[in-house]
mmCIF file of C-alpha atoms in Angstrom:
data_model
loop_
_atom_site.group_PDB
_atom_site.id
_atom_site.type_symbol
_atom_site.label_atom_id
_atom_site.label_comp_id
_atom_site.label_asym_id
_atom_site.label_seq_id
_atom_site.Cartn_x
_atom_site.Cartn_y
_atom_site.Cartn_z
ATOM 1 C CA UNK A 190 164.801 -71.645 121.843
ATOM 2 C CA UNK A 191 161.005 -72.022 122.071
ATOM 3 C CA UNK A 192 158.456 -69.595 120.711
ATOM 4 C CA UNK A 193 157.679 -68.014 124.105
ATOM 5 C CA UNK A 194 161.351 -67.438 124.940
ATOM 6 C CA UNK A 195 161.997 -65.943 121.492
ATOM 7 C CA UNK A 196 158.977 -63.648 121.745
ATOM 8 C CA UNK A 197 160.048 -62.468 125.190
ATOM 9 C CA UNK A 198 163.542 -61.690 123.900
ATOM 10 C CA UNK A 199 162.101 -59.734 120.943
ATOM 11 C CA UNK A 200 159.880 -57.750 123.317
ATOM 12 C CA UNK A 201 162.914 -56.923 125.515
ATOM 13 C CA UNK A 202 164.902 -55.714 122.474
ATOM 14 C CA UNK A 203 161.970 -53.632 121.217
ATOM 15 C CA UNK A 204 161.541 -52.168 124.696
ATOM 16 C CA UNK A 205 165.186 -51.101 124.786
ATOM 17 C CA UNK A 206 164.928 -49.547 121.315
ATOM 18 C CA UNK A 207 161.729 -47.666 122.209
ATOM 19 C CA UNK A 208 163.232 -46.426 125.458
ATOM 20 C CA UNK A 209 166.257 -45.137 123.573
ATOM 21 C CA UNK A 210 164.020 -43.383 121.064
ATOM 22 C CA UNK A 211 161.948 -41.815 123.852
ATOM 23 C CA UNK A 212 165.057 -40.633 125.662
ATOM 24 C CA UNK A 213 166.324 -39.150 122.431
ATOM 25 C CA UNK A 214 163.035 -37.349 121.959
ATOM 26 C CA UNK A 215 163.180 -35.948 125.482
ATOM 27 C CA UNK A 216 166.733 -34.798 124.873
ATOM 28 C CA UNK A 217 165.641 -33.103 121.663
ATOM 29 C CA UNK A 218 162.851 -31.279 123.497
ATOM 30 C CA UNK A 219 165.276 -30.118 126.172
ATOM 31 C CA UNK A 220 167.760 -28.839 123.608
ATOM 32 C CA UNK A 221 165.181 -26.958 121.554
ATOM 33 C CA UNK A 222 163.251 -25.710 124.557
ATOM 34 C CA UNK A 223 160.110 -27.643 123.583
ATOM 35 C CA UNK A 224 158.403 -24.477 122.321
ATOM 36 C CA UNK A 225 159.421 -22.615 119.211
ATOM 37 C CA UNK A 226 157.926 -19.374 120.636
ATOM 38 C CA UNK A 227 160.293 -19.203 123.598
ATOM 39 C CA UNK A 228 163.108 -18.157 121.258
ATOM 40 C CA UNK A 229 166.064 -16.778 123.160
ATOM 41 C CA UNK A 230 164.226 -16.282 126.463
ATOM 42 C CA UNK A 231 166.594 -16.712 129.385
ATOM 43 C CA UNK A 232 164.955 -14.751 132.228
ATOM 44 C CA UNK A 233 161.614 -15.543 133.820
ATOM 45 C CA UNK A 234 159.838 -12.364 134.934
ATOM 46 C CA UNK A 235 156.904 -12.788 137.326
ATOM 47 C CA UNK A 236 154.213 -10.230 137.947
ATOM 48 C CA UNK A 237 150.630 -9.454 138.908
ATOM 49 C CA UNK A 238 148.458 -7.661 136.348
ATOM 50 C CA UNK A 239 144.954 -6.293 135.923
ATOM 51 C CA UNK A 240 142.616 -8.794 134.232
ATOM 52 C CA UNK A 241 142.179 -6.482 131.229
ATOM 53 C CA UNK A 242 145.818 -7.204 130.222
ATOM 54 C CA UNK A 243 145.613 -11.003 130.512
ATOM 55 C CA UNK A 244 144.948 -11.585 126.804
ATOM 56 C CA UNK A 245 147.840 -9.337 125.836
ATOM 57 C CA UNK A 246 150.404 -11.278 127.861
ATOM 58 C CA UNK A 247 148.922 -14.612 126.719
ATOM 59 C CA UNK A 248 149.136 -13.689 123.021
ATOM 60 C CA UNK A 249 151.686 -16.008 121.305
ATOM 61 C CA UNK A 250 153.015 -13.046 119.286
ATOM 62 C CA UNK A 251 153.648 -11.109 122.506
ATOM 63 C CA UNK A 252 155.290 -14.162 124.067
ATOM 64 C CA UNK A 253 157.528 -14.503 121.008
ATOM 65 C CA UNK A 254 158.429 -10.781 120.938
ATOM 66 C CA UNK A 255 159.367 -10.845 124.623
ATOM 67 C CA UNK A 256 161.332 -14.066 124.169
ATOM 68 C CA UNK A 257 163.325 -12.402 121.412
ATOM 69 C CA UNK A 258 164.417 -9.883 124.053
ATOM 70 C CA UNK A 259 165.334 -12.618 126.517
ATOM 71 C CA UNK A 260 162.204 -12.641 128.707
ATOM 72 C CA UNK A 261 159.545 -15.165 129.630
ATOM 73 C CA UNK A 262 156.732 -13.373 131.459
ATOM 74 C CA UNK A 263 154.567 -15.267 133.958
ATOM 75 C CA UNK A 264 151.502 -13.419 135.278
ATOM 76 C CA UNK A 265 148.550 -13.730 137.600
ATOM 77 C CA UNK A 266 145.553 -11.384 137.676
ATOM 78 C CA UNK A 267 144.112 -9.235 140.438
ATOM 79 C CA UNK A 268 141.943 -6.176 140.891
ATOM 80 C CA UNK A 269 144.204 -3.122 140.774
ATOM 81 C CA UNK A 270 143.502 -1.984 144.338
ATOM 82 C CA UNK A 271 143.522 -5.569 145.618
ATOM 83 C CA UNK A 272 147.171 -5.808 144.568
ATOM 84 C CA UNK A 273 148.151 -3.840 147.664
ATOM 85 C CA UNK A 274 146.969 -6.764 149.786
ATOM 86 C CA UNK A 275 149.254 -9.232 148.036
ATOM 87 C CA UNK A 276 152.742 -10.076 149.326
ATOM 88 C CA UNK A 277 155.288 -8.599 146.933
ATOM 89 C CA UNK A 278 157.937 -11.233 147.578
ATOM 90 C CA UNK A 279 158.669 -13.209 144.441
ATOM 91 C CA UNK A 280 157.256 -10.630 142.021
ATOM 92 C CA UNK A 281 159.370 -8.701 139.535
ATOM 93 C CA UNK A 282 156.607 -6.214 138.745
ATOM 94 C CA UNK A 283 153.037 -5.175 139.501
ATOM 95 C CA UNK A 284 150.927 -3.779 136.684
ATOM 96 C CA UNK A 285 147.654 -2.162 137.823
ATOM 97 C CA UNK A 286 145.396 -0.219 135.476
ATOM 98 C CA UNK A 287 145.932 3.224 136.992
ATOM 99 C CA UNK A 288 148.417 5.505 138.728
ATOM 100 C CA UNK A 289 146.630 5.481 142.109
ATOM 101 C CA UNK A 290 147.121 1.820 143.001
ATOM 102 C CA UNK A 291 150.598 1.977 141.448
ATOM 103 C CA UNK A 292 151.553 4.720 143.928
ATOM 104 C CA UNK A 293 150.352 2.539 146.793
ATOM 105 C CA UNK A 294 152.312 -0.451 145.528
ATOM 106 C CA UNK A 295 155.455 1.632 145.187
ATOM 107 C CA UNK A 296 155.122 2.842 148.777
ATOM 108 C CA UNK A 297 154.598 -0.716 149.988
ATOM 109 C CA UNK A 298 157.700 -1.869 148.138
ATOM 110 C CA UNK A 299 159.758 0.762 149.966
ATOM 111 C CA UNK A 300 158.558 -0.476 153.352
ATOM 112 C CA UNK A 301 159.888 -3.923 152.422
ATOM 113 C CA UNK A 302 163.304 -2.507 151.535
ATOM 114 C CA UNK A 303 162.739 -2.995 147.817
ATOM 115 C CA UNK A 304 164.321 -0.824 145.165
ATOM 116 C CA UNK A 305 160.994 0.664 144.058
ATOM 117 C CA UNK A 306 162.124 2.948 141.271
ATOM 118 C CA UNK A 307 159.910 5.213 139.197
ATOM 119 C CA UNK A 308 156.907 3.478 137.595
ATOM 120 C CA UNK A 309 156.456 3.320 133.821
ATOM 121 C CA UNK A 310 153.231 4.048 131.908
ATOM 122 C CA UNK A 311 153.617 2.304 128.537
ATOM 123 C CA UNK A 312 149.969 2.627 127.454
ATOM 124 C CA UNK A 313 146.547 3.908 128.465
ATOM 125 C CA UNK A 314 142.851 3.489 127.706
ATOM 126 C CA UNK A 315 139.814 5.723 128.302
ATOM 127 C CA UNK A 316 136.759 4.401 130.100
ATOM 128 C CA UNK A 317 133.674 3.889 127.940
ATOM 129 C CA UNK A 318 130.190 2.461 128.396
ATOM 130 C CA UNK A 319 129.024 -0.434 126.249
ATOM 131 C CA UNK A 320 125.284 -0.653 125.652
ATOM 132 C CA UNK A 321 122.974 -2.968 123.818
ATOM 133 C CA UNK A 322 121.398 -1.286 120.801
ATOM 134 C CA UNK A 323 117.894 -0.974 122.277
ATOM 135 C CA UNK A 324 119.250 0.594 125.469
ATOM 136 C CA UNK A 325 121.391 3.071 123.506
ATOM 137 C CA UNK A 326 118.423 4.134 121.373
ATOM 138 C CA UNK A 327 116.236 4.673 124.438
ATOM 139 C CA UNK A 328 118.946 6.755 126.125
ATOM 140 C CA UNK A 329 119.268 8.863 122.976
ATOM 141 C CA UNK A 330 115.489 9.343 122.697
ATOM 142 C CA UNK A 331 115.435 10.692 126.245
ATOM 143 C CA UNK A 332 118.376 13.076 125.986
ATOM 144 C CA UNK A 333 120.824 10.935 127.932
ATOM 145 C CA UNK A 334 122.994 10.113 124.924
ATOM 146 C CA UNK A 335 123.612 10.935 121.280
ATOM 147 C CA UNK A 336 124.264 8.343 118.580
ATOM 148 C CA UNK A 337 126.402 8.486 115.467
ATOM 149 C CA UNK A 338 124.962 7.884 111.972
ATOM 150 C CA UNK A 339 125.566 4.131 112.096
ATOM 151 C CA UNK A 340 124.170 3.717 115.600
ATOM 152 C CA UNK A 341 127.196 1.711 116.752
ATOM 153 C CA UNK A 342 128.848 4.511 118.721
ATOM 154 C CA UNK A 343 127.922 7.764 120.396
ATOM 155 C CA UNK A 344 128.253 9.932 123.477
ATOM 156 C CA UNK A 345 126.846 9.448 126.956
ATOM 157 C CA UNK A 346 125.772 12.779 128.475
ATOM 158 C CA UNK A 347 127.138 12.405 131.983
ATOM 159 C CA UNK A 348 125.201 15.327 133.467
ATOM 160 C CA UNK A 349 121.866 14.005 132.195
ATOM 161 C CA UNK A 350 122.713 10.443 133.208
ATOM 162 C CA UNK A 351 123.661 11.485 136.751
ATOM 163 C CA UNK A 352 120.449 13.493 137.044
ATOM 164 C CA UNK A 353 118.497 10.371 136.091
ATOM 165 C CA UNK A 354 120.459 8.331 138.630
ATOM 166 C CA UNK A 355 119.814 10.918 141.329
ATOM 167 C CA UNK A 356 116.072 10.726 140.580
ATOM 168 C CA UNK A 357 116.073 6.894 140.541
ATOM 169 C CA UNK A 358 114.720 6.875 137.007
ATOM 170 C CA UNK A 359 113.622 3.479 135.675
ATOM 171 C CA UNK A 360 113.728 2.192 132.135
ATOM 172 C CA UNK A 361 109.936 1.989 132.170
ATOM 173 C CA UNK A 362 109.786 5.766 132.724
ATOM 174 C CA UNK A 363 111.781 6.431 129.552
ATOM 175 C CA UNK A 364 109.966 6.784 126.259
ATOM 176 C CA UNK A 365 110.702 4.099 123.737
ATOM 177 C CA UNK A 366 111.333 1.330 126.276
ATOM 178 C CA UNK A 367 107.962 -0.356 125.706
ATOM 179 C CA UNK A 368 108.388 -3.709 124.029
ATOM 180 C CA UNK A 369 111.911 -4.248 125.376
ATOM 181 C CA UNK A 370 111.444 -6.665 128.249
ATOM 182 C CA UNK A 371 115.165 -6.598 128.979
ATOM 183 C CA UNK A 372 114.942 -2.887 129.834
ATOM 184 C CA UNK A 373 113.408 -2.879 133.278
ATOM 185 C CA UNK A 374 114.210 -1.550 136.725
ATOM 186 C CA UNK A 375 116.500 1.332 137.614
ATOM 187 C CA UNK A 376 118.745 2.785 134.914
ATOM 188 C CA UNK A 377 122.330 2.208 136.004
ATOM 189 C CA UNK A 378 125.792 1.413 134.683
ATOM 190 C CA UNK A 379 127.488 -1.762 135.864
ATOM 191 C CA UNK A 380 130.992 -0.995 137.148
ATOM 192 C CA UNK A 381 133.607 -2.859 139.152
ATOM 193 C CA UNK A 382 134.096 -2.691 142.924
ATOM 194 C CA UNK A 383 135.794 0.696 143.564
ATOM 195 C CA UNK A 384 137.621 -0.722 146.579
ATOM 196 C CA UNK A 385 139.172 -3.494 144.485
ATOM 197 C CA UNK A 386 139.386 -2.246 140.907
ATOM 198 C CA UNK A 387 140.682 0.971 139.404
ATOM 199 C CA UNK A 388 137.971 1.229 136.729
ATOM 200 C CA UNK A 389 135.285 1.319 139.425
ATOM 201 C CA UNK A 390 137.164 3.975 141.388
ATOM 202 C CA UNK A 391 137.803 6.094 138.283
ATOM 203 C CA UNK A 392 134.100 5.937 137.427
ATOM 204 C CA UNK A 393 133.401 7.567 140.796
ATOM 205 C CA UNK A 394 136.084 10.181 140.129
ATOM 206 C CA UNK A 395 134.452 11.189 136.829
ATOM 207 C CA UNK A 396 130.942 11.178 138.338
ATOM 208 C CA UNK A 397 132.073 13.274 141.306
ATOM 209 C CA UNK A 398 133.770 15.775 139.012
ATOM 210 C CA UNK A 399 130.632 16.271 136.914
ATOM 211 C CA UNK A 400 128.237 16.292 139.882
ATOM 212 C CA UNK A 401 130.315 18.900 141.719
ATOM 213 C CA UNK A 402 130.272 21.382 138.853
ATOM 214 C CA UNK A 403 133.584 20.462 137.247
ATOM 215 C CA UNK A 404 135.624 20.481 140.447
ATOM 216 C CA UNK A 405 138.031 17.708 141.350
ATOM 217 C CA UNK A 406 137.470 16.448 144.901
ATOM 218 C CA UNK A 407 140.309 17.663 147.095
ATOM 219 C CA UNK A 408 139.202 16.850 150.629
ATOM 220 C CA UNK A 409 136.559 15.156 152.780
ATOM 221 C CA UNK A 410 134.158 18.082 152.398
ATOM 222 C CA UNK A 411 134.202 17.643 148.613
ATOM 223 C CA UNK A 412 133.618 13.909 148.983
ATOM 224 C CA UNK A 413 130.674 14.619 151.282
ATOM 225 C CA UNK A 414 128.997 16.826 148.674
ATOM 226 C CA UNK A 415 128.697 13.986 146.149
ATOM 227 C CA UNK A 416 128.694 10.956 148.467
ATOM 228 C CA UNK A 417 124.886 10.388 148.343
ATOM 229 C CA UNK A 418 124.929 10.248 144.546
ATOM 230 C CA UNK A 419 128.015 8.036 144.403
ATOM 231 C CA UNK A 420 126.380 5.714 146.914
ATOM 232 C CA UNK A 421 123.386 5.385 144.589
ATOM 233 C CA UNK A 422 125.608 4.625 141.606
ATOM 234 C CA UNK A 423 127.277 1.762 143.465
ATOM 235 C CA UNK A 424 124.602 0.283 145.701
ATOM 236 C CA UNK A 425 121.985 -0.096 142.963
ATOM 237 C CA UNK A 426 124.333 -2.659 141.378
ATOM 238 C CA UNK A 427 124.401 -5.141 144.239
ATOM 239 C CA UNK A 428 127.447 -7.436 144.121
ATOM 240 C CA UNK A 429 130.300 -6.105 141.989
ATOM 241 C CA UNK A 430 133.192 -7.835 140.265
ATOM 242 C CA UNK A 431 136.785 -7.090 141.283
ATOM 243 C CA UNK A 432 138.051 -6.907 137.681
ATOM 244 C CA UNK A 433 136.786 -5.474 134.393
ATOM 245 C CA UNK A 434 137.209 -8.603 132.293
ATOM 246 C CA UNK A 435 134.255 -10.597 133.676
ATOM 247 C CA UNK A 436 131.595 -7.850 133.297
ATOM 248 C CA UNK A 437 132.642 -7.269 129.689
ATOM 249 C CA UNK A 438 132.532 -10.975 128.871
ATOM 250 C CA UNK A 439 129.096 -11.216 130.494
ATOM 251 C CA UNK A 440 127.881 -8.293 128.394
ATOM 252 C CA UNK A 441 129.185 -9.779 125.131
ATOM 253 C CA UNK A 442 127.511 -13.096 125.933
ATOM 254 C CA UNK A 443 124.191 -11.316 126.528
ATOM 255 C CA UNK A 444 124.114 -11.714 130.300
ATOM 256 C CA UNK A 445 123.392 -9.013 132.853
ATOM 257 C CA UNK A 446 122.825 -5.262 132.711
ATOM 258 C CA UNK A 447 122.421 -3.472 129.338
ATOM 259 C CA UNK A 448 124.954 -0.751 130.330
ATOM 260 C CA UNK A 449 128.483 -1.707 131.429
ATOM 261 C CA UNK A 450 131.571 0.405 132.124
ATOM 262 C CA UNK A 451 134.679 -1.036 130.430
ATOM 263 C CA UNK A 452 138.007 0.062 129.013
ATOM 264 C CA UNK A 453 138.008 1.143 125.383
ATOM 265 C CA UNK A 454 140.841 -1.357 124.899
ATOM 266 C CA UNK A 455 138.461 -4.239 125.619
ATOM 267 C CA UNK A 456 136.144 -3.144 122.821
ATOM 268 C CA UNK A 457 139.041 -2.460 120.438
ATOM 269 C CA UNK A 458 140.573 -5.864 121.158
ATOM 270 C CA UNK A 459 137.238 -7.513 120.370
ATOM 271 C CA UNK A 460 137.095 -5.681 117.048
ATOM 272 C CA UNK A 461 140.731 -6.332 116.126
ATOM 273 C CA UNK A 462 140.366 -10.036 116.873
ATOM 274 C CA UNK A 463 137.421 -10.223 114.459
ATOM 275 C CA UNK A 464 135.025 -11.432 117.131
ATOM 276 C CA UNK A 465 131.294 -10.854 116.666
ATOM 277 C CA UNK A 466 130.081 -7.541 118.098
ATOM 278 C CA UNK A 467 126.398 -8.401 118.148
ATOM 279 C CA UNK A 468 124.327 -5.316 118.956
ATOM 280 C CA UNK A 469 127.088 -3.647 120.966
ATOM 281 C CA UNK A 470 127.147 0.158 120.956
ATOM 282 C CA UNK A 471 130.106 2.134 122.362
ATOM 283 C CA UNK A 472 129.162 5.273 124.300
ATOM 284 C CA UNK A 473 132.014 7.609 125.172
ATOM 285 C CA UNK A 474 131.071 9.605 128.291
ATOM 286 C CA UNK A 475 131.382 13.317 127.470
ATOM 287 C CA UNK A 476 133.432 13.488 130.680
ATOM 288 C CA UNK A 477 135.560 10.426 131.261
ATOM 289 C CA UNK A 478 138.904 9.325 132.684
ATOM 290 C CA UNK A 479 141.782 7.741 130.802
ATOM 291 C CA UNK A 480 143.381 4.970 132.774
ATOM 292 C CA UNK A 481 147.185 4.999 132.641
ATOM 293 C CA UNK A 482 148.241 1.361 132.878
ATOM 294 C CA UNK A 483 151.200 1.737 135.212
ATOM 295 C CA UNK A 484 153.951 -0.847 135.673
ATOM 296 C CA UNK A 485 155.713 -0.770 139.047
ATOM 297 C CA UNK A 486 159.142 -2.446 138.725
ATOM 298 C CA UNK A 487 160.133 -4.407 141.816
ATOM 299 C CA UNK A 488 163.366 -5.782 140.330
ATOM 300 C CA UNK A 489 165.668 -4.886 137.470
ATOM 301 C CA UNK A 490 163.998 -7.523 135.310
ATOM 302 C CA UNK A 491 160.642 -5.889 136.009
ATOM 303 C CA UNK A 492 162.027 -2.522 134.939
ATOM 304 C CA UNK A 493 163.420 -4.092 131.749
ATOM 305 C CA UNK A 494 159.946 -5.378 130.901
ATOM 306 C CA UNK A 495 158.432 -1.935 131.432
ATOM 307 C CA UNK A 496 161.057 -0.291 129.231
ATOM 308 C CA UNK A 497 160.520 -2.830 126.450
ATOM 309 C CA UNK A 498 156.746 -2.286 126.508
ATOM 310 C CA UNK A 499 157.373 1.458 126.311
ATOM 311 C CA UNK A 500 159.996 1.580 123.561
ATOM 312 C CA UNK A 501 160.249 -1.656 121.569
ATOM 313 C CA UNK A 502 158.470 -1.075 118.198
ATOM 314 C CA UNK A 503 157.128 -4.609 117.808
ATOM 315 C CA UNK A 504 155.733 -4.670 121.337
ATOM 316 C CA UNK A 505 154.170 -1.223 120.890
ATOM 317 C CA UNK A 506 152.547 -2.494 117.687
ATOM 318 C CA UNK A 507 151.135 -5.457 119.609
ATOM 319 C CA UNK A 508 149.970 -3.167 122.418
ATOM 320 C CA UNK A 509 147.910 -1.263 119.835
ATOM 321 C CA UNK A 510 146.701 -4.543 118.304
ATOM 322 C CA UNK A 511 145.231 -5.371 121.704
ATOM 323 C CA UNK A 512 143.338 -2.081 121.761
ATOM 324 C CA UNK A 513 145.524 -0.052 124.099
ATOM 325 C CA UNK A 514 146.820 3.408 123.193
ATOM 326 C CA UNK A 515 150.654 3.475 123.389
ATOM 327 C CA UNK A 516 151.932 6.567 125.186
ATOM 328 C CA UNK A 517 153.354 9.303 123.006
ATOM 329 C CA UNK A 518 152.308 8.100 119.539
ATOM 330 C CA UNK A 519 148.633 8.401 118.586
ATOM 331 C CA UNK A 520 149.312 7.142 115.061
ATOM 332 C CA UNK A 521 150.063 3.612 116.305
ATOM 333 C CA UNK A 522 146.545 3.287 117.701
ATOM 334 C CA UNK A 523 144.863 4.985 114.734
ATOM 335 C CA UNK A 524 146.733 2.748 112.292
ATOM 336 C CA UNK A 525 145.778 -0.410 114.162
ATOM 337 C CA UNK A 526 142.100 0.538 114.506
ATOM 338 C CA UNK A 527 141.586 2.356 111.205
ATOM 339 C CA UNK A 528 138.989 -0.131 109.980
ATOM 340 C CA UNK A 529 136.835 0.222 113.099
ATOM 341 C CA UNK A 530 135.958 3.907 113.344
ATOM 342 C CA UNK A 531 132.255 3.015 113.305
ATOM 343 C CA UNK A 532 132.786 1.949 116.932
ATOM 344 C CA UNK A 533 135.891 3.819 118.099
ATOM 345 C CA UNK A 534 136.529 7.536 118.542
ATOM 346 C CA UNK A 535 140.220 7.547 117.665
ATOM 347 C CA UNK A 536 140.798 11.233 118.457
ATOM 348 C CA UNK A 537 138.417 11.488 121.463
ATOM 349 C CA UNK A 538 136.962 14.617 119.881
ATOM 350 C CA UNK A 539 134.833 16.581 122.325
ATOM 351 C CA UNK A 540 135.556 14.218 125.219
ATOM 352 C CA UNK A 541 136.573 15.968 128.431
ATOM 353 C CA UNK A 542 139.125 14.310 130.701
ATOM 354 C CA UNK A 543 138.260 14.568 134.393
ATOM 355 C CA UNK A 544 141.222 15.075 136.764
ATOM 356 C CA UNK A 545 141.717 12.217 139.208
ATOM 357 C CA UNK A 546 141.779 12.978 142.964
ATOM 358 C CA UNK A 547 144.664 11.934 145.188
ATOM 359 C CA UNK A 548 144.838 8.321 146.281
ATOM 360 C CA UNK A 549 143.610 9.189 149.785
ATOM 361 C CA UNK A 550 140.585 11.113 148.481
ATOM 362 C CA UNK A 551 139.775 8.445 145.897
ATOM 363 C CA UNK A 552 139.889 5.771 148.586
ATOM 364 C CA UNK A 553 137.587 7.793 150.844
ATOM 365 C CA UNK A 554 135.246 8.287 147.902
ATOM 366 C CA UNK A 555 135.097 4.518 147.340
ATOM 367 C CA UNK A 556 134.504 3.812 151.022
ATOM 368 C CA UNK A 557 131.675 6.328 151.205
ATOM 369 C CA UNK A 558 130.126 4.971 148.013
ATOM 370 C CA UNK A 559 130.174 1.516 149.530
ATOM 371 C CA UNK A 560 128.742 2.976 152.759
ATOM 372 C CA UNK A 561 131.804 1.866 154.702
ATOM 373 C CA UNK A 562 133.149 5.312 155.608
ATOM 374 C CA UNK A 563 132.193 7.905 158.171
ATOM 375 C CA UNK A 564 129.019 9.606 156.914
ATOM 376 C CA UNK A 565 128.919 12.249 159.583
#
């Protein structure tokens, strides 16, 4: 046998050996699942969630804890109100950031002959305003806010802020703004699109409640009384995002408006992950709304997920580690965030919770604020 023939035979033998090894490796991956974190997961549960919960469901510890209970959760994100426009076929659950859109999703599920059982509210988060340090100090100097001793947290005075918004106050008109080139133009809070996202709609609910003397809007007449102010709050912003994640990320990266409405959970998650806070200041509106993150089960597997998030100790611990407040046990949140009280008001002392209007009234409020409703 010549050299070429021998070499070719060796190559063929090596090829067979390598193929066998590769096949063995593939078989090993199939047997073990290819991912140590999938554990005992046997059921794939699909759902649509608000963007503010994306990091929670992507967390390897959450994935592992759910796998230990037999679930692999696959999600996509959407604005809470936008979820109503999605087809529900193929989903096991929908998980908006508030009760209002959850009620609409439950009604839609019924019309499609789905077993839309009672929703679950495993955790919640109050709305807060994040501000850059210079902006927070200027607000405080002009009676629109108060700051704590460290200057990293404080209270936004909603009545004073709304009065400034009504008068179209600019940063240049506020004392102490000189020398801060980034503080220019009208003073406003960046929020999400109230027709797409629950945080934007809840912002209007809180503003309406304060502007109307502490009355929750109950009909079109009540909406009409505050519609001009709400329109100012929204239209001064220009284009709005459909989810709360992007505005918060923009703020942290130093882009955009110096005042942004976010969920407290987004700030807490940033702190708990050890990410740099920069000059971020957390302002708790003295009248705010807590957003009940509400899971609408569309199948039995979806309900199982909601029950696990509500009752399973390890998952509740991870919920708190991502900055959310688990329902029914304040100590879980206070334990998780104990090192970060310079930014977080764990007990919400002195913070008034505004009642939320019905879904129909809230939707009309959003339409009028966007100048898409009947203004007669």
